[in-house]
Amino acid sequence: MAHPVLALATAAVTAAGCVWYLPALADLRAGADRPVSRRMRAASCVTAWATAATVAVLLLTTNPWTWPAAAAATGTLPALALLISSALHHSRETREAATHWTELAPTQPPPTRDRTRYVVAVLLTTGLTTATVIGALRLAENPDTPTAWLTTITTPAAILTLFITLAATHTHHRHPH
């Protein structure tokens, strides 16, 4: 696949991603009005989409696959770290809020914690990271045949599909309708 075609596709997906990164930018701009976990999650979102935009530019300006692949891998790691840190902060904030509510009404038991969203977030983040790294490595190998291109595209897609299926299965078993 030619660099300009992939760059155009990446730029189009990045432009469509504004439904995620524009609200995230608003959360970052709100500053201390938002909880730390929400701001960190927003920073993770903006980092991921900025990485996609950077990869699109690199696909247009460089010929080897090495630079776009390295940028994709390099941008994914801080986004992942921010997302995990956000989940940890959110857990801490939830425990703190539960403690405050217990102090206000000690006769009521604290609400039970549902960890489904954390499990799903970890599964989706792991799948996305694994698919990105494998896709970047496959692109760095510079596929030159149609079969190599097919495996370069389908392998990350299959990995991501597996993790999405695991997340959906976990959610369905946890909350049957």
C-alpha atoms as an extended CHARMM CRD file, in Angstrom:
* protein
*
       177  EXT
         1         1  MET       CA              0.0000000000        0.0000000000        0.0000000000  PROA      1               0.0000000000
         2         2  ALA       CA              1.3490000000        3.4060000000       -0.9200000000  PROA      2               0.0000000000
         3         3  HSD       CA              2.2470000000        5.8450000000        1.8290000000  PROA      3               0.0000000000
         4         4  PRO       CA             -0.1250000000        8.5990000000        0.5820000000  PROA      4               0.0000000000
         5         5  VAL       CA             -3.1300000000        6.2520000000        0.6090000000  PROA      5               0.0000000000
         6         6  LEU       CA             -2.4060000000        5.1090000000        4.1570000000  PROA      6               0.0000000000
         7         7  ALA       CA             -1.7070000000        8.7140000000        5.1950000000  PROA      7               0.0000000000
         8         8  LEU       CA             -5.0550000000        9.8350000000        3.7820000000  PROA      8               0.0000000000
         9         9  ALA       CA             -6.8720000000        7.0150000000        5.5830000000  PROA      9               0.0000000000
        10        10  THR       CA             -5.1130000000        7.8080000000        8.8610000000  PROA      10              0.0000000000
        11        11  ALA       CA             -5.8680000000       11.5190000000        8.4980000000  PROA      11              0.0000000000
        12        12  ALA       CA             -9.5450000000       10.7810000000        7.7750000000  PROA      12              0.0000000000
        13        13  VAL       CA             -9.8650000000        8.5370000000       10.8350000000  PROA      13              0.0000000000
        14        14  THR       CA             -8.0590000000       11.1380000000       12.9510000000  PROA      14              0.0000000000
        15        15  ALA       CA            -10.4050000000       13.8790000000       11.7460000000  PROA      15              0.0000000000
        16        16  ALA       CA            -13.4020000000       11.6610000000       12.5500000000  PROA      16              0.0000000000
        17        17  GLY       CA            -11.9340000000       11.0410000000       16.0110000000  PROA      17              0.0000000000
        18        18  CYS       CA            -12.7880000000       14.6090000000       16.9590000000  PROA      18              0.0000000000
        19        19  VAL       CA            -15.8270000000       13.1940000000       18.7760000000  PROA      19              0.0000000000
        20        20  TRP       CA            -13.3200000000       11.8670000000       21.3320000000  PROA      20              0.0000000000
        21        21  TYR       CA            -10.4660000000       14.3450000000       21.3790000000  PROA      21              0.0000000000
        22        22  LEU       CA            -12.4810000000       17.5800000000       21.3790000000  PROA      22              0.0000000000
        23        23  PRO       CA            -14.3480000000       16.6760000000       24.6100000000  PROA      23              0.0000000000
        24        24  ALA       CA            -11.0120000000       15.4830000000       26.0200000000  PROA      24              0.0000000000
        25        25  LEU       CA             -9.4770000000       18.8690000000       25.2040000000  PROA      25              0.0000000000
        26        26  ALA       CA            -12.4200000000       20.5290000000       26.9840000000  PROA      26              0.0000000000
        27        27  ASP       CA            -11.7390000000       18.3800000000       30.0730000000  PROA      27              0.0000000000
        28        28  LEU       CA             -8.0790000000       19.3630000000       29.9990000000  PROA      28              0.0000000000
        29        29  ARG       CA             -8.9710000000       23.0240000000       29.6010000000  PROA      29              0.0000000000
        30        30  ALA       CA            -11.3660000000       22.8280000000       32.5820000000  PROA      30              0.0000000000
        31        31  GLY       CA             -8.3660000000       22.0590000000       34.7710000000  PROA      31              0.0000000000
        32        32  ALA       CA             -9.0680000000       21.6220000000       38.4780000000  PROA      32              0.0000000000
        33        33  ASP       CA            -12.8210000000       21.6220000000       37.8370000000  PROA      33              0.0000000000
        34        34  ARG       CA            -12.4370000000       18.0010000000       36.7100000000  PROA      34              0.0000000000
        35        35  PRO       CA            -11.1250000000       15.0950000000       38.8100000000  PROA      35              0.0000000000
        36        36  VAL       CA             -7.5080000000       14.0830000000       38.2530000000  PROA      36              0.0000000000
        37        37  SER       CA             -8.5560000000       10.7130000000       36.8090000000  PROA      37              0.0000000000
        38        38  ARG       CA            -10.7270000000       12.3840000000       34.1840000000  PROA      38              0.0000000000
        39        39  ARG       CA             -7.9740000000       14.8150000000       33.1830000000  PROA      39              0.0000000000
        40        40  MET       CA             -5.4690000000       11.9570000000       32.8940000000  PROA      40              0.0000000000
        41        41  ARG       CA             -7.9090000000        9.9600000000       30.7730000000  PROA      41              0.0000000000
        42        42  ALA       CA             -8.3770000000       13.0450000000       28.5930000000  PROA      42              0.0000000000
        43        43  ALA       CA             -4.5980000000       13.4510000000       28.2680000000  PROA      43              0.0000000000
        44        44  SER       CA             -4.3750000000        9.8020000000       27.2080000000  PROA      44              0.0000000000
        45        45  CYS       CA             -7.0400000000       10.3520000000       24.5560000000  PROA      45              0.0000000000
        46        46  VAL       CA             -5.3600000000       13.4790000000       23.1910000000  PROA      46              0.0000000000
        47        47  THR       CA             -1.9750000000       11.7250000000       23.1590000000  PROA      47              0.0000000000
        48        48  ALA       CA             -3.3700000000        8.7810000000       21.2070000000  PROA      48              0.0000000000
        49        49  TRP       CA             -5.0510000000       10.9810000000       18.6050000000  PROA      49              0.0000000000
        50        50  ALA       CA             -1.9890000000       13.2300000000       18.3190000000  PROA      50              0.0000000000
        51        51  THR       CA              0.0220000000       10.0840000000       17.6670000000  PROA      51              0.0000000000
        52        52  ALA       CA             -2.3310000000        9.1510000000       14.8450000000  PROA      52              0.0000000000
        53        53  ALA       CA             -1.9960000000       12.6310000000       13.3440000000  PROA      53              0.0000000000
        54        54  THR       CA              1.7960000000       12.4420000000       13.6240000000  PROA      54              0.0000000000
        55        55  VAL       CA              1.8240000000        9.0650000000       11.8930000000  PROA      55              0.0000000000
        56        56  ALA       CA             -0.2900000000       10.5230000000        9.0510000000  PROA      56              0.0000000000
        57        57  VAL       CA              2.2060000000       13.3630000000        8.5810000000  PROA      57              0.0000000000
        58        58  LEU       CA              5.1700000000       10.9920000000        8.7130000000  PROA      58              0.0000000000
        59        59  LEU       CA              3.5540000000        8.7460000000        6.1230000000  PROA      59              0.0000000000
        60        60  LEU       CA              3.4170000000       11.7310000000        3.7780000000  PROA      60              0.0000000000
        61        61  THR       CA              6.9070000000       13.0370000000        4.4640000000  PROA      61              0.0000000000
        62        62  THR       CA              9.0670000000        9.9200000000        4.8540000000  PROA      62              0.0000000000
        63        63  ASN       CA              9.4970000000        6.9540000000        2.5970000000  PROA      63              0.0000000000
        64        64  PRO       CA             10.5950000000        4.1050000000        4.8710000000  PROA      64              0.0000000000
        65        65  TRP       CA              8.0870000000        2.5560000000        7.2510000000  PROA      65              0.0000000000
        66        66  THR       CA             10.5020000000        2.8690000000       10.1440000000  PROA      66              0.0000000000
        67        67  TRP       CA              9.5890000000        6.4320000000       11.1880000000  PROA      67              0.0000000000
        68        68  PRO       CA              5.7810000000        6.0790000000       11.1280000000  PROA      68              0.0000000000
        69        69  ALA       CA              6.0180000000        2.7110000000       12.8900000000  PROA      69              0.0000000000
        70        70  ALA       CA              8.3460000000        4.1170000000       15.5440000000  PROA      70              0.0000000000
        71        71  ALA       CA              6.0560000000        7.1250000000       16.0460000000  PROA      71              0.0000000000
        72        72  ALA       CA              3.0240000000        4.8410000000       16.4350000000  PROA      72              0.0000000000
        73        73  ALA       CA              4.7770000000        2.6860000000       19.0170000000  PROA      73              0.0000000000
        74        74  THR       CA              6.2790000000        5.6860000000       20.8280000000  PROA      74              0.0000000000
        75        75  GLY       CA              2.9650000000        7.5350000000       21.0470000000  PROA      75              0.0000000000
        76        76  THR       CA              0.9900000000        4.4910000000       22.1350000000  PROA      76              0.0000000000
        77        77  LEU       CA              3.1490000000        3.8460000000       25.1960000000  PROA      77              0.0000000000
        78        78  PRO       CA              2.5600000000        7.2110000000       26.9710000000  PROA      78              0.0000000000
        79        79  ALA       CA             -1.1400000000        7.0600000000       26.0660000000  PROA      79              0.0000000000
        80        80  LEU       CA             -1.3210000000        3.6130000000       27.6370000000  PROA      80              0.0000000000
        81        81  ALA       CA              0.5980000000        4.7550000000       30.7280000000  PROA      81              0.0000000000
        82        82  LEU       CA             -1.7560000000        7.7340000000       31.1730000000  PROA      82              0.0000000000
        83        83  LEU       CA             -4.8020000000        5.4950000000       30.7770000000  PROA      83              0.0000000000
        84        84  ILE       CA             -3.5840000000        3.0100000000       33.3890000000  PROA      84              0.0000000000
        85        85  SER       CA             -2.6770000000        5.8500000000       35.7510000000  PROA      85              0.0000000000
        86        86  SER       CA             -6.1370000000        7.3310000000       35.2040000000  PROA      86              0.0000000000
        87        87  ALA       CA             -7.7600000000        4.0280000000       36.1760000000  PROA      87              0.0000000000
        88        88  LEU       CA             -5.6750000000        3.8930000000       39.3570000000  PROA      88              0.0000000000
        89        89  HSD       CA             -6.5940000000        7.4870000000       40.2590000000  PROA      89              0.0000000000
        90        90  HSD       CA            -10.2640000000        6.7820000000       39.5600000000  PROA      90              0.0000000000
        91        91  SER       CA            -10.1690000000        3.7750000000       41.8630000000  PROA      91              0.0000000000
        92        92  ARG       CA             -8.6000000000        5.8900000000       44.6030000000  PROA      92              0.0000000000
        93        93  GLU       CA            -11.1700000000        8.6710000000       44.0780000000  PROA      93              0.0000000000
        94        94  THR       CA            -14.0280000000        6.1550000000       44.2450000000  PROA      94              0.0000000000
        95        95  ARG       CA            -12.7300000000        4.6790000000       47.5190000000  PROA      95              0.0000000000
        96        96  GLU       CA            -12.3430000000        8.1780000000       48.9650000000  PROA      96              0.0000000000
        97        97  ALA       CA            -15.9000000000        9.1270000000       47.9650000000  PROA      97              0.0000000000
        98        98  ALA       CA            -17.2390000000        5.8800000000       49.4640000000  PROA      98              0.0000000000
        99        99  THR       CA            -15.4060000000        6.6720000000       52.7080000000  PROA      99              0.0000000000
       100       100  HSD       CA            -16.9440000000       10.1440000000       52.8250000000  PROA      100             0.0000000000
       101       101  TRP       CA            -20.4340000000        8.7740000000       52.2150000000  PROA      101             0.0000000000
       102       102  THR       CA            -19.9250000000        6.1450000000       54.9120000000  PROA      102             0.0000000000
       103       103  GLU       CA            -18.9340000000        8.8840000000       57.3590000000  PROA      103             0.0000000000
       104       104  LEU       CA            -22.1020000000       10.8020000000       56.5210000000  PROA      104             0.0000000000
       105       105  ALA       CA            -24.4100000000        7.8070000000       56.9050000000  PROA      105             0.0000000000
       106       106  PRO       CA            -22.5990000000        5.1000000000       58.8850000000  PROA      106             0.0000000000
       107       107  THR       CA            -25.6480000000        2.8110000000       59.0800000000  PROA      107             0.0000000000
       108       108  GLN       CA            -25.6870000000        2.2570000000       55.3300000000  PROA      108             0.0000000000
       109       109  PRO       CA            -23.2590000000       -0.2490000000       53.8860000000  PROA      109             0.0000000000
       110       110  PRO       CA            -20.8810000000        1.1290000000       51.2700000000  PROA      110             0.0000000000
       111       111  PRO       CA            -21.9080000000        0.3540000000       47.7010000000  PROA      111             0.0000000000
       112       112  THR       CA            -20.4340000000       -2.7710000000       46.1650000000  PROA      112             0.0000000000
       113       113  ARG       CA            -17.7260000000       -2.1060000000       43.6640000000  PROA      113             0.0000000000
       114       114  ASP       CA            -18.0980000000       -3.3130000000       40.1150000000  PROA      114             0.0000000000
       115       115  ARG       CA            -14.7400000000       -3.8680000000       38.4470000000  PROA      115             0.0000000000
       116       116  THR       CA            -16.1800000000       -4.6820000000       35.0230000000  PROA      116             0.0000000000
       117       117  ARG       CA            -15.2060000000       -1.3490000000       33.4910000000  PROA      117             0.0000000000
       118       118  TYR       CA            -11.6100000000       -1.7790000000       34.6450000000  PROA      118             0.0000000000
       119       119  VAL       CA            -11.3680000000       -5.2930000000       33.2440000000  PROA      119             0.0000000000
       120       120  VAL       CA            -12.8530000000       -4.1200000000       29.9380000000  PROA      120             0.0000000000
       121       121  ALA       CA            -10.5060000000       -1.1090000000       29.8340000000  PROA      121             0.0000000000
       122       122  VAL       CA             -7.4680000000       -3.3170000000       30.4600000000  PROA      122             0.0000000000
       123       123  LEU       CA             -8.5800000000       -5.8340000000       27.8140000000  PROA      123             0.0000000000
       124       124  LEU       CA             -9.2430000000       -3.1650000000       25.1920000000  PROA      124             0.0000000000
       125       125  THR       CA             -6.0440000000       -1.2600000000       25.9790000000  PROA      125             0.0000000000
       126       126  THR       CA             -3.9720000000       -4.4380000000       25.8770000000  PROA      126             0.0000000000
       127       127  GLY       CA             -5.5420000000       -5.4750000000       22.5790000000  PROA      127             0.0000000000
       128       128  LEU       CA             -5.0610000000       -2.0500000000       21.0190000000  PROA      128             0.0000000000
       129       129  THR       CA             -1.4690000000       -1.8150000000       22.2050000000  PROA      129             0.0000000000
       130       130  THR       CA             -0.6280000000       -5.3290000000       21.0370000000  PROA      130             0.0000000000
       131       131  ALA       CA             -2.2600000000       -4.7540000000       17.6510000000  PROA      131             0.0000000000
       132       132  THR       CA             -0.4450000000       -1.4150000000       17.2400000000  PROA      132             0.0000000000
       133       133  VAL       CA              2.9510000000       -2.8460000000       18.1130000000  PROA      133             0.0000000000
       134       134  ILE       CA              2.4910000000       -5.9030000000       15.8810000000  PROA      134             0.0000000000
       135       135  GLY       CA              1.2010000000       -3.7410000000       13.0420000000  PROA      135             0.0000000000
       136       136  ALA       CA              4.1600000000       -1.3690000000       13.4370000000  PROA      136             0.0000000000
       137       137  LEU       CA              6.5990000000       -4.2850000000       13.4390000000  PROA      137             0.0000000000
       138       138  ARG       CA              4.9670000000       -5.7920000000       10.3490000000  PROA      138             0.0000000000
       139       139  LEU       CA              5.1560000000       -2.4240000000        8.5570000000  PROA      139             0.0000000000
       140       140  ALA       CA              8.7920000000       -2.0390000000        9.5820000000  PROA      140             0.0000000000
       141       141  GLU       CA              9.5170000000       -5.3350000000        7.7930000000  PROA      141             0.0000000000
       142       142  ASN       CA              8.4680000000       -3.5110000000        4.5910000000  PROA      142             0.0000000000
       143       143  PRO       CA              5.9750000000       -5.9880000000        3.1200000000  PROA      143             0.0000000000
       144       144  ASP       CA              6.3210000000       -6.2400000000       -0.6460000000  PROA      144             0.0000000000
       145       145  THR       CA              3.8810000000       -8.9480000000       -1.7410000000  PROA      145             0.0000000000
       146       146  PRO       CA              0.0770000000       -8.9900000000       -1.5740000000  PROA      146             0.0000000000
       147       147  THR       CA              0.2220000000      -11.8980000000        0.8960000000  PROA      147             0.0000000000
       148       148  ALA       CA              2.5770000000       -9.9680000000        3.1800000000  PROA      148             0.0000000000
       149       149  TRP       CA              0.2550000000       -6.9600000000        3.0320000000  PROA      149             0.0000000000
       150       150  LEU       CA             -2.7120000000       -9.1730000000        3.8350000000  PROA      150             0.0000000000
       151       151  THR       CA             -1.0330000000      -10.5550000000        6.9580000000  PROA      151             0.0000000000
       152       152  THR       CA              0.1980000000       -7.0730000000        7.8870000000  PROA      152             0.0000000000
       153       153  ILE       CA             -3.4110000000       -5.8750000000        7.9370000000  PROA      153             0.0000000000
       154       154  THR       CA             -5.2280000000       -8.9660000000        9.2090000000  PROA      154             0.0000000000
       155       155  THR       CA             -2.9210000000       -9.9580000000       12.0720000000  PROA      155             0.0000000000
       156       156  PRO       CA             -3.4390000000       -6.7560000000       14.1270000000  PROA      156             0.0000000000
       157       157  ALA       CA             -7.1340000000       -6.7840000000       13.2090000000  PROA      157             0.0000000000
       158       158  ALA       CA             -7.4760000000      -10.3740000000       14.4290000000  PROA      158             0.0000000000
       159       159  ILE       CA             -5.6780000000       -9.5710000000       17.6810000000  PROA      159             0.0000000000
       160       160  LEU       CA             -7.8790000000       -6.5380000000       18.3050000000  PROA      160             0.0000000000
       161       161  THR       CA            -10.9930000000       -8.5740000000       17.4600000000  PROA      161             0.0000000000
       162       162  LEU       CA             -9.9270000000      -11.2270000000       19.9700000000  PROA      162             0.0000000000
       163       163  PHE       CA             -9.5460000000       -8.6890000000       22.7770000000  PROA      163             0.0000000000
       164       164  ILE       CA            -12.8290000000       -6.9360000000       21.8900000000  PROA      164             0.0000000000
       165       165  THR       CA            -14.5490000000      -10.3370000000       21.9880000000  PROA      165             0.0000000000
       166       166  LEU       CA            -12.9830000000      -11.0830000000       25.3850000000  PROA      166             0.0000000000
       167       167  ALA       CA            -14.1670000000       -7.7110000000       26.7180000000  PROA      167             0.0000000000
       168       168  ALA       CA            -17.6870000000       -8.2110000000       25.3600000000  PROA      168             0.0000000000
       169       169  THR       CA            -17.8200000000      -11.7360000000       26.7590000000  PROA      169             0.0000000000
       170       170  HSD       CA            -16.6810000000      -10.5240000000       30.1800000000  PROA      170             0.0000000000
       171       171  THR       CA            -19.3230000000       -7.7910000000       30.1650000000  PROA      171             0.0000000000
       172       172  HSD       CA            -22.0550000000      -10.1880000000       29.0410000000  PROA      172             0.0000000000
       173       173  HSD       CA            -21.2120000000      -12.7660000000       31.7210000000  PROA      173             0.0000000000
       174       174  ARG       CA            -20.9430000000      -10.0900000000       34.3780000000  PROA      174             0.0000000000
       175       175  HSD       CA            -24.2000000000       -8.3030000000       33.4810000000  PROA      175             0.0000000000
       176       176  PRO       CA            -26.5600000000      -10.7240000000       31.6660000000  PROA      176             0.0000000000
       177       177  HSD       CA            -29.6380000000       -9.0980000000       30.1420000000  PROA      177             0.0000000000
